[in-house]
Tab-separated table of C-alpha atoms in Angstrom:
chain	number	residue	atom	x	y	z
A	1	UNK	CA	0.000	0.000	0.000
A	2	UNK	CA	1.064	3.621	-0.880
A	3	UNK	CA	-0.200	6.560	0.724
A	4	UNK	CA	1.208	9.439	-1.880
A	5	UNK	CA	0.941	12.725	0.464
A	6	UNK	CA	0.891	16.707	-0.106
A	7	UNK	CA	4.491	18.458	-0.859
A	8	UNK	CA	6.554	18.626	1.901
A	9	UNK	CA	5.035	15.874	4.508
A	10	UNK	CA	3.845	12.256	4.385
A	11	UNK	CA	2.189	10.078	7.085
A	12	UNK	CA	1.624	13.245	8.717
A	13	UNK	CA	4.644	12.475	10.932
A	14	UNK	CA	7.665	13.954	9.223
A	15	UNK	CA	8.788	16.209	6.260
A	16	UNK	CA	10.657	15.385	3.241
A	17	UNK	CA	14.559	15.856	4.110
A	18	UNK	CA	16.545	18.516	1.490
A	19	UNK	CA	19.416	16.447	2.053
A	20	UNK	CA	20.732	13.445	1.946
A	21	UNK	CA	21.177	10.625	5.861
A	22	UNK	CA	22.458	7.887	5.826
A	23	UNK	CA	24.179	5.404	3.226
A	24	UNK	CA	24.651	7.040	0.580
A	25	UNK	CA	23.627	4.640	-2.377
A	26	UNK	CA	24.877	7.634	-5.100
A	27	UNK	CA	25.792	11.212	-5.370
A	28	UNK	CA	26.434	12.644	-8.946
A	29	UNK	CA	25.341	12.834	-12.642
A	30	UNK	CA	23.304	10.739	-14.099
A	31	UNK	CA	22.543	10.708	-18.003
A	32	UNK	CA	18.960	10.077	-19.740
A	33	UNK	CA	20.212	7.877	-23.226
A	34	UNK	CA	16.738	9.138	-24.855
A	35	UNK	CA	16.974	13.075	-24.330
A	36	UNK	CA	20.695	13.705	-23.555
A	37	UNK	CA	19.846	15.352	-20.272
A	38	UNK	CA	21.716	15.014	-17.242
A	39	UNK	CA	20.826	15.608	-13.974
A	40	UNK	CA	22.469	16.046	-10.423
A	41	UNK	CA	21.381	12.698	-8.909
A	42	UNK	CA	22.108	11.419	-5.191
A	43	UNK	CA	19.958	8.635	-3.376
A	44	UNK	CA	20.497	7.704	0.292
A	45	UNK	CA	18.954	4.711	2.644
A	46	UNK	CA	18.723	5.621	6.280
A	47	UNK	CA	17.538	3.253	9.079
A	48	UNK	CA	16.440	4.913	12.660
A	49	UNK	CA	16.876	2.309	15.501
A	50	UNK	CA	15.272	4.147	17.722
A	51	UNK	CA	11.856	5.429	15.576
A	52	UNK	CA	12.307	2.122	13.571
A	53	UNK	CA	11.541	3.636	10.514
A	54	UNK	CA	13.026	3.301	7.057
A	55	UNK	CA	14.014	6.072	4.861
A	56	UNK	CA	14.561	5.817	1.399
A	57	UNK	CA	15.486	9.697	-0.529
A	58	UNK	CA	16.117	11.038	-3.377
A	59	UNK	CA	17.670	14.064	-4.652
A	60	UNK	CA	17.447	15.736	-7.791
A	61	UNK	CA	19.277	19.085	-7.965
A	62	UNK	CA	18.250	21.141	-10.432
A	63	UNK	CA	20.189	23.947	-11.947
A	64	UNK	CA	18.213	27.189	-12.702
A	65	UNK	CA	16.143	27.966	-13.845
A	66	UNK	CA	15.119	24.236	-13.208
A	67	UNK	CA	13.933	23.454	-9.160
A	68	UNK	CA	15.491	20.760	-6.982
A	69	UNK	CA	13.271	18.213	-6.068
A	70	UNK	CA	13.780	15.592	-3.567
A	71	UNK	CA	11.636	12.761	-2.816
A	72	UNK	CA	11.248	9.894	0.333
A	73	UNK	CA	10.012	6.942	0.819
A	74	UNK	CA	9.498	5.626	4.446
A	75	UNK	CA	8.562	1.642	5.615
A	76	UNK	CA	7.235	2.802	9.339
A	77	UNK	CA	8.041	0.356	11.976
A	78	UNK	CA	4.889	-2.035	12.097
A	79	UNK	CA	6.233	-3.063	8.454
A	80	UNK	CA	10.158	-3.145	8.643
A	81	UNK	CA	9.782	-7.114	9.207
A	82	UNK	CA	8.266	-7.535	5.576
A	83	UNK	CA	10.811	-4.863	4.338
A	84	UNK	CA	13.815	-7.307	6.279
A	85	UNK	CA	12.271	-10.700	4.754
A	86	UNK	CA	12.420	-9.377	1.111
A	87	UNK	CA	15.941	-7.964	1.601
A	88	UNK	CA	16.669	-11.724	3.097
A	89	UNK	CA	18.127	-10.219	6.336
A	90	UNK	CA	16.974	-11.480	9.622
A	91	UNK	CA	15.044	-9.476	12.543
A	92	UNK	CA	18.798	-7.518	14.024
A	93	UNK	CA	19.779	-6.426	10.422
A	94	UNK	CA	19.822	-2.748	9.494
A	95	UNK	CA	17.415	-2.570	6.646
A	96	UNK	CA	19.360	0.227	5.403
A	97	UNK	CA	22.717	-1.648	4.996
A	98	UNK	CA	21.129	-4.376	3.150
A	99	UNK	CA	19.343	-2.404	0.728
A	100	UNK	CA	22.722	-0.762	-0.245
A	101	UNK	CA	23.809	-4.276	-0.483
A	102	UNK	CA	20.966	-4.888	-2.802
A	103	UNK	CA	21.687	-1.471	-4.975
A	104	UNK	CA	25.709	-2.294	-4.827
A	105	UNK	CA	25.103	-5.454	-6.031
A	106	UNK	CA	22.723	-4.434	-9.330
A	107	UNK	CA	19.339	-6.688	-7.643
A	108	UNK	CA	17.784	-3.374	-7.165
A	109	UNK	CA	18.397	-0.398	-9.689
A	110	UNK	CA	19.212	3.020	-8.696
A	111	UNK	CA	16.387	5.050	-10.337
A	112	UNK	CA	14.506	1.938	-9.839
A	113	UNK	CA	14.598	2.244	-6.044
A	114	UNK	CA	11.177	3.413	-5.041
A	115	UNK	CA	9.550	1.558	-7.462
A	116	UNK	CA	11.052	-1.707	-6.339
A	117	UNK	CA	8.759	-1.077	-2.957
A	118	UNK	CA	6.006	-1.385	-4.228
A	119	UNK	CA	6.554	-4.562	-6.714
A	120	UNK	CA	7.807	-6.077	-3.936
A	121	UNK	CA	4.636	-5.160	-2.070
A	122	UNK	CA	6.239	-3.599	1.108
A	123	UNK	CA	4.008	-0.885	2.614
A	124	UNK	CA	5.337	2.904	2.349
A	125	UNK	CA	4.494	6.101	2.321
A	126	UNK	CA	5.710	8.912	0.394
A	127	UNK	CA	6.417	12.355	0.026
A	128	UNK	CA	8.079	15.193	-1.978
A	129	UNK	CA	8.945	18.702	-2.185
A	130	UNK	CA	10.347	21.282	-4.574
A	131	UNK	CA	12.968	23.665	-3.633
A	132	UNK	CA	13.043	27.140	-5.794
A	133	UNK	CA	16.530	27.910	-7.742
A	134	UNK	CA	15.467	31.360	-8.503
């Protein structure tokens, strides 16, 4: 289940970060093959022990007159267990360190990242927010 909420909040219990926490998965440029644009990219996986929540951002800095935008993804506590099974870690692993792994590795694709929540069925909620270049 996705709950896709207004700019700048989701689950009504925390706002969409500017920057990057955590592991960072990847910070720099990435290239579109079909229109030859290239952005400023970085994504980052962040685990808090003691809220128990899941963070999964993204960052797209955008030169002007182009925005930024940045973008997260949270599993909330009651559902890091089915976030941990699909990973294949057990109940003491850091959900964030094993979905590096998983990114590292090529299982899960950078720009793919959010997306790969919900075909795995894992229950998030979401949030973004632009940030004015002008």
């Amino acid at each position: 289940m996705q709950a896709d909420e207004p700019t700048g909040a989701a689950s009504g219990k925390r706002s969409v970060p500017t920057f990057g926490r955590g592991i960072r998965l990847h910070a720099g440029t990435t290239s579109n093959p079909v229109t030859g644009t290239s952005d400023d990219y970085s994504v980052y996986a962040y685990y808090s022990p003691d809220d128990g929540f899941f963070e999964l951002s993204t960052h797209d800095d955008g030169h002007w007159p182009v925005d930024e935008y940045h973008q997260a993804h949270w599993v909330e506590a009651d559902d890091i267990a089915v976030l941990l099974h699909v990973l294949g870690g057990d109940s003491d692993a850091d959900p964030a360190e094993l979905f590096a792994r998983r990114v590292h590795d090529g299982s899960i694709g950078l720009k793919d990242a959010p997306k790969w929540l919900s075909r795995n069925a894992i229950p998030y909620s979401s949030g973004s927010q632009s940030v004015s270049n002008l």
